[in-house]
Every structure is written in structure tokens, then in C-alpha cells.
mmCIF file with all atom_site columns, C-alpha atoms in Angstrom:
data_model
loop_
_atom_site.group_PDB
_atom_site.id
_atom_site.type_symbol
_atom_site.label_atom_id
_atom_site.label_alt_id
_atom_site.label_comp_id
_atom_site.label_asym_id
_atom_site.label_entity_id
_atom_site.label_seq_id
_atom_site.pdbx_PDB_ins_code
_atom_site.Cartn_x
_atom_site.Cartn_y
_atom_site.Cartn_z
_atom_site.occupancy
_atom_site.B_iso_or_equiv
_atom_site.pdbx_formal_charge
_atom_site.auth_seq_id
_atom_site.auth_comp_id
_atom_site.auth_asym_id
_atom_site.auth_atom_id
_atom_site.pdbx_PDB_model_num
ATOM 1   C CA . MET L 1 1   ? 3.820   -7.052  -50.279 1.00 52.00 ? 21  MET L CA 1
ATOM 2   C CA . ARG L 1 2   ? 1.724   -9.003  -47.532 1.00 46.00 ? 22  ARG L CA 1
ATOM 3   C CA . ASN L 1 3   ? 4.417   -8.783  -45.390 1.00 47.00 ? 23  ASN L CA 1
ATOM 4   C CA . ARG L 1 4   ? 4.639   -5.517  -45.099 1.00 47.00 ? 24  ARG L CA 1
ATOM 5   C CA . LEU L 1 5   ? 0.719   -4.633  -45.355 1.00 41.00 ? 25  LEU L CA 1
ATOM 6   C CA . LEU L 1 6   ? 0.802   -7.276  -41.699 1.00 39.00 ? 26  LEU L CA 1
ATOM 7   C CA . THR L 1 7   ? 3.845   -5.117  -39.993 1.00 43.00 ? 27  THR L CA 1
ATOM 8   C CA . LEU L 1 8   ? 1.841   -1.978  -40.941 1.00 39.00 ? 28  LEU L CA 1
ATOM 9   C CA . LEU L 1 9   ? -1.362  -3.292  -39.283 1.00 41.00 ? 29  LEU L CA 1
ATOM 10  C CA . TRP L 1 10  ? 0.451   -4.475  -36.312 1.00 44.00 ? 30  TRP L CA 1
ATOM 11  C CA . VAL L 1 11  ? 2.437   -1.354  -35.730 1.00 43.00 ? 31  VAL L CA 1
ATOM 12  C CA . LEU L 1 12  ? -0.693  0.515   -35.675 1.00 45.00 ? 32  LEU L CA 1
ATOM 13  C CA . ALA L 1 13  ? -3.017  -1.805  -33.428 1.00 47.00 ? 33  ALA L CA 1
ATOM 14  C CA . SER L 1 14  ? 0.279   -2.534  -31.697 1.00 45.00 ? 34  SER L CA 1
ATOM 15  C CA . PRO L 1 15  ? -0.679  0.607   -29.274 1.00 46.00 ? 35  PRO L CA 1
ATOM 16  C CA . VAL L 1 16  ? -4.643  -0.213  -28.798 1.00 44.00 ? 36  VAL L CA 1
ATOM 17  C CA . LEU L 1 17  ? -4.042  -3.585  -27.971 1.00 45.00 ? 37  LEU L CA 1
ATOM 18  C CA . LEU L 1 18  ? -0.964  -3.432  -25.768 1.00 46.00 ? 38  LEU L CA 1
ATOM 19  C CA . SER L 1 19  ? -2.981  -0.382  -23.709 1.00 45.00 ? 39  SER L CA 1
ATOM 20  C CA . ALA L 1 20  ? -6.123  -2.916  -22.981 1.00 49.00 ? 40  ALA L CA 1
ATOM 21  C CA . GLN L 1 21  ? -6.653  -3.041  -19.237 1.00 54.00 ? 41  GLN L CA 1
ATOM 22  C CA . THR L 1 22  ? -8.121  -6.157  -17.638 1.00 57.00 ? 42  THR L CA 1
ATOM 23  C CA . PRO L 1 23  ? -11.584 -5.966  -16.432 1.00 62.00 ? 43  PRO L CA 1
ATOM 24  C CA . PRO L 1 24  ? -12.723 -4.536  -13.095 1.00 66.00 ? 44  PRO L CA 1
ATOM 25  C CA . LEU L 1 25  ? -12.428 -7.101  -10.050 1.00 69.00 ? 45  LEU L CA 1
ATOM 26  C CA . ALA L 1 26  ? -15.757 -8.065  -9.436  1.00 79.00 ? 46  ALA L CA 1
ATOM 27  C CA . LYS L 1 27  ? -17.322 -6.991  -6.288  1.00 72.00 ? 47  LYS L CA 1
ATOM 28  C CA . THR L 1 28  ? -17.014 -9.437  -4.157  1.00 75.00 ? 48  THR L CA 1
ATOM 29  C CA . ASP L 1 29  ? -13.010 -9.801  -4.856  1.00 77.00 ? 49  ASP L CA 1
ATOM 30  C CA . GLN L 1 30  ? -12.840 -5.999  -4.060  1.00 82.00 ? 50  GLN L CA 1
ATOM 31  C CA . ASP L 1 31  ? -14.653 -6.223  -1.013  1.00 85.00 ? 51  ASP L CA 1
ATOM 32  C CA . ALA L 1 32  ? -12.127 -8.885  0.114   1.00 88.00 ? 52  ALA L CA 1
ATOM 33  C CA . ILE L 1 33  ? -9.232  -6.315  -0.923  1.00 90.00 ? 53  ILE L CA 1
ATOM 34  C CA . VAL L 1 34  ? -11.067 -3.645  1.345   1.00 91.00 ? 54  VAL L CA 1
ATOM 35  C CA . ALA L 1 35  ? -11.695 -6.007  4.662   1.00 92.00 ? 55  ALA L CA 1
ATOM 36  C CA . PHE L 1 36  ? -7.617  -7.267  3.920   1.00 94.00 ? 56  PHE L CA 1
ATOM 37  C CA . THR L 1 37  ? -6.461  -3.870  3.978   1.00 94.00 ? 57  THR L CA 1
ATOM 38  C CA . GLU L 1 38  ? -8.150  -2.397  7.174   1.00 94.00 ? 58  GLU L CA 1
ATOM 39  C CA . LYS L 1 39  ? -6.611  -5.606  8.424   1.00 96.00 ? 59  LYS L CA 1
ATOM 40  C CA . ALA L 1 40  ? -3.201  -4.995  7.280   1.00 96.00 ? 60  ALA L CA 1
ATOM 41  C CA . ALA L 1 41  ? -2.587  -1.421  7.658   1.00 95.00 ? 61  ALA L CA 1
ATOM 42  C CA . VAL L 1 42  ? -3.107  -2.224  11.368  1.00 96.00 ? 62  VAL L CA 1
ATOM 43  C CA . ARG L 1 43  ? -0.424  -4.677  11.193  1.00 97.00 ? 63  ARG L CA 1
ATOM 44  C CA . ALA L 1 44  ? 2.137   -2.758  9.575   1.00 97.00 ? 64  ALA L CA 1
ATOM 45  C CA . LEU L 1 45  ? 1.541   0.268   11.479  1.00 97.00 ? 65  LEU L CA 1
ATOM 46  C CA . ASN L 1 46  ? 1.681   -0.980  15.015  1.00 98.00 ? 66  ASN L CA 1
ATOM 47  C CA . PHE L 1 47  ? 4.890   -2.195  16.497  1.00 97.00 ? 67  PHE L CA 1
ATOM 48  C CA . ARG L 1 48  ? 6.772   -1.653  19.807  1.00 97.00 ? 68  ARG L CA 1
ATOM 49  C CA . GLN L 1 49  ? 10.308  0.355   19.895  1.00 97.00 ? 69  GLN L CA 1
ATOM 50  C CA . GLY L 1 50  ? 13.065  -2.080  20.557  1.00 97.00 ? 70  GLY L CA 1
ATOM 51  C CA . GLU L 1 51  ? 11.238  -4.916  19.080  1.00 97.00 ? 71  GLU L CA 1
ATOM 52  C CA . LEU L 1 52  ? 12.174  -6.424  15.530  1.00 97.00 ? 72  LEU L CA 1
ATOM 53  C CA . ALA L 1 53  ? 9.314   -8.948  15.818  1.00 97.00 ? 73  ALA L CA 1
ATOM 54  C CA . SER L 1 54  ? 6.106   -6.154  16.203  1.00 97.00 ? 74  SER L CA 1
ATOM 55  C CA . LEU L 1 55  ? 7.813   -4.789  12.813  1.00 97.00 ? 75  LEU L CA 1
ATOM 56  C CA . MET L 1 56  ? 7.421   -8.460  11.038  1.00 97.00 ? 76  MET L CA 1
ATOM 57  C CA . GLN L 1 57  ? 4.055   -9.077  12.309  1.00 96.00 ? 77  GLN L CA 1
ATOM 58  C CA . GLY L 1 58  ? 3.133   -7.171  9.434   1.00 95.00 ? 78  GLY L CA 1
ATOM 59  C CA . ARG L 1 59  ? 5.375   -8.869  6.496   1.00 97.00 ? 79  ARG L CA 1
ATOM 60  C CA . ALA L 1 60  ? 3.636   -11.235 5.110   1.00 97.00 ? 80  ALA L CA 1
ATOM 61  C CA . ASP L 1 61  ? 0.703   -8.887  4.225   1.00 97.00 ? 81  ASP L CA 1
ATOM 62  C CA . PHE L 1 62  ? 3.737   -7.372  1.643   1.00 98.00 ? 82  PHE L CA 1
ATOM 63  C CA . THR L 1 63  ? 4.733   -8.142  -2.066  1.00 97.00 ? 83  THR L CA 1
ATOM 64  C CA . SER L 1 64  ? 8.563   -8.495  -1.962  1.00 97.00 ? 84  SER L CA 1
ATOM 65  C CA . GLU L 1 65  ? 8.125   -4.898  -3.670  1.00 97.00 ? 85  GLU L CA 1
ATOM 66  C CA . GLY L 1 66  ? 5.856   -3.435  -1.598  1.00 97.00 ? 86  GLY L CA 1
ATOM 67  C CA . TRP L 1 67  ? 7.837   -4.563  1.570   1.00 97.00 ? 87  TRP L CA 1
ATOM 68  C CA . THR L 1 68  ? 11.050  -3.095  0.651   1.00 96.00 ? 88  THR L CA 1
ATOM 69  C CA . ASP L 1 69  ? 9.338   0.368   -0.273  1.00 96.00 ? 89  ASP L CA 1
ATOM 70  C CA . PHE L 1 70  ? 7.938   0.104   2.712   1.00 96.00 ? 90  PHE L CA 1
ATOM 71  C CA . LEU L 1 71  ? 10.961  -0.126  4.539   1.00 96.00 ? 91  LEU L CA 1
ATOM 72  C CA . GLN L 1 72  ? 12.698  2.834   2.511   1.00 95.00 ? 92  GLN L CA 1
ATOM 73  C CA . HIS L 1 73  ? 10.365  4.856   4.252   1.00 92.00 ? 93  HIS L CA 1
ATOM 74  C CA . MET L 1 74  ? 11.653  3.336   7.670   1.00 93.00 ? 94  MET L CA 1
ATOM 75  C CA . GLN L 1 75  ? 14.933  4.213   6.686   1.00 93.00 ? 95  GLN L CA 1
ATOM 76  C CA . GLY L 1 76  ? 16.307  6.394   9.753   1.00 94.00 ? 96  GLY L CA 1
ATOM 77  C CA . PHE L 1 77  ? 14.092  5.087   12.278  1.00 96.00 ? 97  PHE L CA 1
ATOM 78  C CA . LEU L 1 78  ? 15.233  1.457   12.257  1.00 96.00 ? 98  LEU L CA 1
ATOM 79  C CA . ASP L 1 79  ? 18.138  0.193   14.986  1.00 96.00 ? 99  ASP L CA 1
ATOM 80  C CA . GLU L 1 80  ? 21.476  -1.475  13.525  1.00 95.00 ? 100 GLU L CA 1
ATOM 81  C CA . LYS L 1 81  ? 19.001  -5.026  13.648  1.00 95.00 ? 101 LYS L CA 1
ATOM 82  C CA . GLY L 1 82  ? 16.240  -3.113  11.775  1.00 95.00 ? 102 GLY L CA 1
ATOM 83  C CA . ALA L 1 83  ? 13.873  -2.737  14.783  1.00 96.00 ? 103 ALA L CA 1
ATOM 84  C CA . PRO L 1 84  ? 12.037  0.532   15.027  1.00 97.00 ? 104 PRO L CA 1
ATOM 85  C CA . THR L 1 85  ? 13.379  2.895   17.025  1.00 97.00 ? 105 THR L CA 1
ATOM 86  C CA . PHE L 1 86  ? 10.419  4.022   18.168  1.00 97.00 ? 106 PHE L CA 1
ATOM 87  C CA . THR L 1 87  ? 6.611   2.604   18.857  1.00 97.00 ? 107 THR L CA 1
ATOM 88  C CA . SER L 1 88  ? 3.869   3.565   16.290  1.00 97.00 ? 108 SER L CA 1
ATOM 89  C CA . SER L 1 89  ? -0.558  2.668   16.944  1.00 97.00 ? 109 SER L CA 1
ATOM 90  C CA . PHE L 1 90  ? -2.800  3.194   13.799  1.00 97.00 ? 110 PHE L CA 1
ATOM 91  C CA . VAL L 1 91  ? -6.159  3.474   14.949  1.00 97.00 ? 111 VAL L CA 1
ATOM 92  C CA . PRO L 1 92  ? -8.688  3.894   11.909  1.00 96.00 ? 112 PRO L CA 1
ATOM 93  C CA . SER L 1 93  ? -11.305 6.184   12.025  1.00 94.00 ? 113 SER L CA 1
ATOM 94  C CA . GLY L 1 94  ? -13.297 5.147   9.248   1.00 90.00 ? 114 GLY L CA 1
ATOM 95  C CA . GLY L 1 95  ? -13.578 2.453   6.857   1.00 91.00 ? 115 GLY L CA 1
ATOM 96  C CA . ALA L 1 96  ? -11.617 2.162   3.580   1.00 92.00 ? 116 ALA L CA 1
ATOM 97  C CA . VAL L 1 97  ? -12.588 3.164   0.558   1.00 93.00 ? 117 VAL L CA 1
ATOM 98  C CA . ILE L 1 98  ? -11.482 2.374   -2.926  1.00 94.00 ? 118 ILE L CA 1
ATOM 99  C CA . VAL L 1 99  ? -10.585 5.495   -4.880  1.00 95.00 ? 119 VAL L CA 1
ATOM 100 C CA . ALA L 1 100 ? -9.227  3.109   -7.837  1.00 93.00 ? 120 ALA L CA 1
ATOM 101 C CA . GLN L 1 101 ? -8.471  0.037   -9.820  1.00 92.00 ? 121 GLN L CA 1
ATOM 102 C CA . GLU L 1 102 ? -6.555  -0.445  -12.191 1.00 90.00 ? 122 GLU L CA 1
ATOM 103 C CA . ASN L 1 103 ? -5.076  -3.656  -13.486 1.00 88.00 ? 123 ASN L CA 1
ATOM 104 C CA . GLY L 1 104 ? -6.328  -6.275  -10.739 1.00 87.00 ? 124 GLY L CA 1
ATOM 105 C CA . ILE L 1 105 ? -4.823  -3.428  -8.301  1.00 93.00 ? 125 ILE L CA 1
ATOM 106 C CA . VAL L 1 106 ? -7.159  -2.195  -5.928  1.00 94.00 ? 126 VAL L CA 1
ATOM 107 C CA . HIS L 1 107 ? -6.327  1.618   -4.066  1.00 96.00 ? 127 HIS L CA 1
ATOM 108 C CA . VAL L 1 108 ? -7.399  2.004   -1.094  1.00 96.00 ? 128 VAL L CA 1
ATOM 109 C CA . ARG L 1 109 ? -7.615  5.043   1.450   1.00 97.00 ? 129 ARG L CA 1
ATOM 110 C CA . ILE L 1 110 ? -8.184  4.899   5.040   1.00 96.00 ? 130 ILE L CA 1
ATOM 111 C CA . PRO L 1 111 ? -8.108  7.758   7.396   1.00 96.00 ? 131 PRO L CA 1
ATOM 112 C CA . GLY L 1 112 ? -7.085  7.504   10.850  1.00 96.00 ? 132 GLY L CA 1
ATOM 113 C CA . THR L 1 113 ? -4.876  8.285   14.344  1.00 96.00 ? 133 THR L CA 1
ATOM 114 C CA . LEU L 1 114 ? -1.318  7.416   14.477  1.00 96.00 ? 134 LEU L CA 1
ATOM 115 C CA . LYS L 1 115 ? 0.500   7.343   17.464  1.00 97.00 ? 135 LYS L CA 1
ATOM 116 C CA . GLN L 1 116 ? 4.360   7.573   17.561  1.00 96.00 ? 136 GLN L CA 1
ATOM 117 C CA . THR L 1 117 ? 6.251   7.487   20.790  1.00 96.00 ? 137 THR L CA 1
ATOM 118 C CA . HIS L 1 118 ? 9.647   7.562   21.367  1.00 94.00 ? 138 HIS L CA 1
ATOM 119 C CA . ASN L 1 119 ? 10.546  7.096   25.099  1.00 91.00 ? 139 ASN L CA 1
ATOM 120 C CA . GLN L 1 120 ? 8.580   9.481   26.885  1.00 90.00 ? 140 GLN L CA 1
ATOM 121 C CA . SER L 1 121 ? 7.394   12.004  24.063  1.00 94.00 ? 141 SER L CA 1
ATOM 122 C CA . SER L 1 122 ? 4.897   11.163  21.402  1.00 95.00 ? 142 SER L CA 1
ATOM 123 C CA . THR L 1 123 ? 2.794   13.122  19.138  1.00 95.00 ? 143 THR L CA 1
ATOM 124 C CA . THR L 1 124 ? -0.724  12.196  17.284  1.00 96.00 ? 144 THR L CA 1
ATOM 125 C CA . TYR L 1 125 ? -1.167  12.739  14.024  1.00 94.00 ? 145 TYR L CA 1
ATOM 126 C CA . ARG L 1 126 ? -4.654  12.430  12.015  1.00 96.00 ? 146 ARG L CA 1
ATOM 127 C CA . VAL L 1 127 ? -3.717  10.498  8.742   1.00 96.00 ? 147 VAL L CA 1
ATOM 128 C CA . LYS L 1 128 ? -4.774  8.552   5.427   1.00 96.00 ? 148 LYS L CA 1
ATOM 129 C CA . ILE L 1 129 ? -3.737  5.746   4.661   1.00 97.00 ? 149 ILE L CA 1
ATOM 130 C CA . GLN L 1 130 ? -2.920  4.845   0.932   1.00 97.00 ? 150 GLN L CA 1
ATOM 131 C CA . ILE L 1 131 ? -2.935  1.158   -0.036  1.00 97.00 ? 151 ILE L CA 1
ATOM 132 C CA . GLN L 1 132 ? -2.731  -1.168  -3.628  1.00 97.00 ? 152 GLN L CA 1
ATOM 133 C CA . ALA L 1 133 ? -3.002  -4.562  -3.122  1.00 96.00 ? 153 ALA L CA 1
ATOM 134 C CA . GLY L 1 134 ? -4.257  -6.722  -5.497  1.00 92.00 ? 154 GLY L CA 1
ATOM 135 C CA . GLY L 1 135 ? -3.715  -10.874 -6.056  1.00 90.00 ? 155 GLY L CA 1
ATOM 136 C CA . LYS L 1 136 ? -4.857  -14.013 -4.850  1.00 88.00 ? 156 LYS L CA 1
ATOM 137 C CA . PRO L 1 137 ? -4.251  -14.071 -2.187  1.00 91.00 ? 157 PRO L CA 1
ATOM 138 C CA . ALA L 1 138 ? -4.085  -10.179 -1.961  1.00 93.00 ? 158 ALA L CA 1
ATOM 139 C CA . ARG L 1 139 ? -1.091  -8.745  -0.947  1.00 96.00 ? 159 ARG L CA 1
ATOM 140 C CA . ILE L 1 140 ? 0.268   -4.910  -0.779  1.00 97.00 ? 160 ILE L CA 1
ATOM 141 C CA . THR L 1 141 ? 1.984   -3.180  -3.221  1.00 97.00 ? 161 THR L CA 1
ATOM 142 C CA . ARG L 1 142 ? 2.251   -0.174  -1.688  1.00 97.00 ? 162 ARG L CA 1
ATOM 143 C CA . LEU L 1 143 ? 1.338   1.386   1.649   1.00 97.00 ? 163 LEU L CA 1
ATOM 144 C CA . GLU L 1 144 ? 1.792   5.490   2.532   1.00 96.00 ? 164 GLU L CA 1
ATOM 145 C CA . GLN L 1 145 ? 0.939   7.841   5.680   1.00 93.00 ? 165 GLN L CA 1
ATOM 146 C CA . THR L 1 146 ? 0.178   11.355  4.438   1.00 93.00 ? 166 THR L CA 1
ATOM 147 C CA . MET L 1 147 ? -0.738  14.094  7.367   1.00 92.00 ? 167 MET L CA 1
ATOM 148 C CA . CYS L 1 148 ? -4.235  15.941  7.300   1.00 89.00 ? 168 CYS L CA 1
ATOM 149 C CA . ALA L 1 149 ? -4.064  19.557  7.504   1.00 79.00 ? 169 ALA L CA 1
ATOM 150 C CA . GLY L 1 150 ? -7.725  19.479  8.233   1.00 66.00 ? 170 GLY L CA 1
ATOM 151 C CA . SER L 1 151 ? -11.266 17.055  8.624   1.00 59.00 ? 171 SER L CA 1
ATOM 152 C CA . ALA L 1 152 ? -11.174 17.032  5.045   1.00 59.00 ? 172 ALA L CA 1
ATOM 153 C CA . ALA L 1 153 ? -8.370  16.219  4.016   1.00 60.00 ? 173 ALA L CA 1
ATOM 154 C CA . CYS L 1 154 ? -8.555  12.927  5.690   1.00 64.00 ? 174 CYS L CA 1
ATOM 155 C CA . ARG L 1 155 ? -11.406 12.483  3.293   1.00 62.00 ? 175 ARG L CA 1
#
């Protein structure tokens, strides 16, 4: 009977225990991650056509999974050696803003301008870069680029 009661208590309590989240990061840790993401976004999104080394300069800022995800978005735009087939330049237009935090991962948004050039043609986009990063040392777990339709869309 006692074992059944303990099992019942465990079954009832386990969803609460499993859903418990880690406490929010300290302000200094959040500030460090924001500073890191601002620099890391520029490193990741600034590379030159045909130069694998320029793309790889941002590799150390990512987790293994984060880097794999980043390269997935580059599929079709890398040559047979893995070098980019275009030049990319990202310039932030405002400071990074924390939009959420969960389980030690900080979600940061950085507005800016992304210019992409292929041979002689180039296009400039207003974008917001969404980055998820955390850990010690901080590493990017996800980086997404979203084009903005208007000025309010990039905030």
C-alpha cells in the first residue's frame, strides 16, 4: 500500500518537477551574452565570395548544432569546397535587445542592414537577426535572419 501511495505521489508531482525552469541569468551574465551576440553576428554574417576562411571565422562562436543549422540555411549558396558563392556584409543599426530568456538561453534581436553581393550585382536588405545563445563561454545555438517589411518590423 505504501509503495502504491509513493508511486501515485510521484506520478502527480513529476510534471511539476519536470517543468521547473532554471532561474533567470544574472544581469551581468545577460550583458555578457548580449555583448557576445553583437560581435558574433557580425563575424558570422560578414564573409567574402569564394573564401572559405572568411565564412569559418564565425565557427567558434557556435555550438556544433548551431553551426550545422546555420550552414543548412546556406545550402545552395556554397561551392563544392564549402566556400560561399556570394559576399555578405552585416551592419547593426541599433543595439541588441533581449526578447526572451529560457533555461539559460538568451534570445536576442539585432536590427541592421545586410548587403549581399554576387559578382557585380548586389542587394541590400533591412533585417533583424534573431540569436539564441547561452553557456559559459557563450555560444550561439541558433541564428536566423529575417527581412523587414517596414521600420516597425525590425524592432
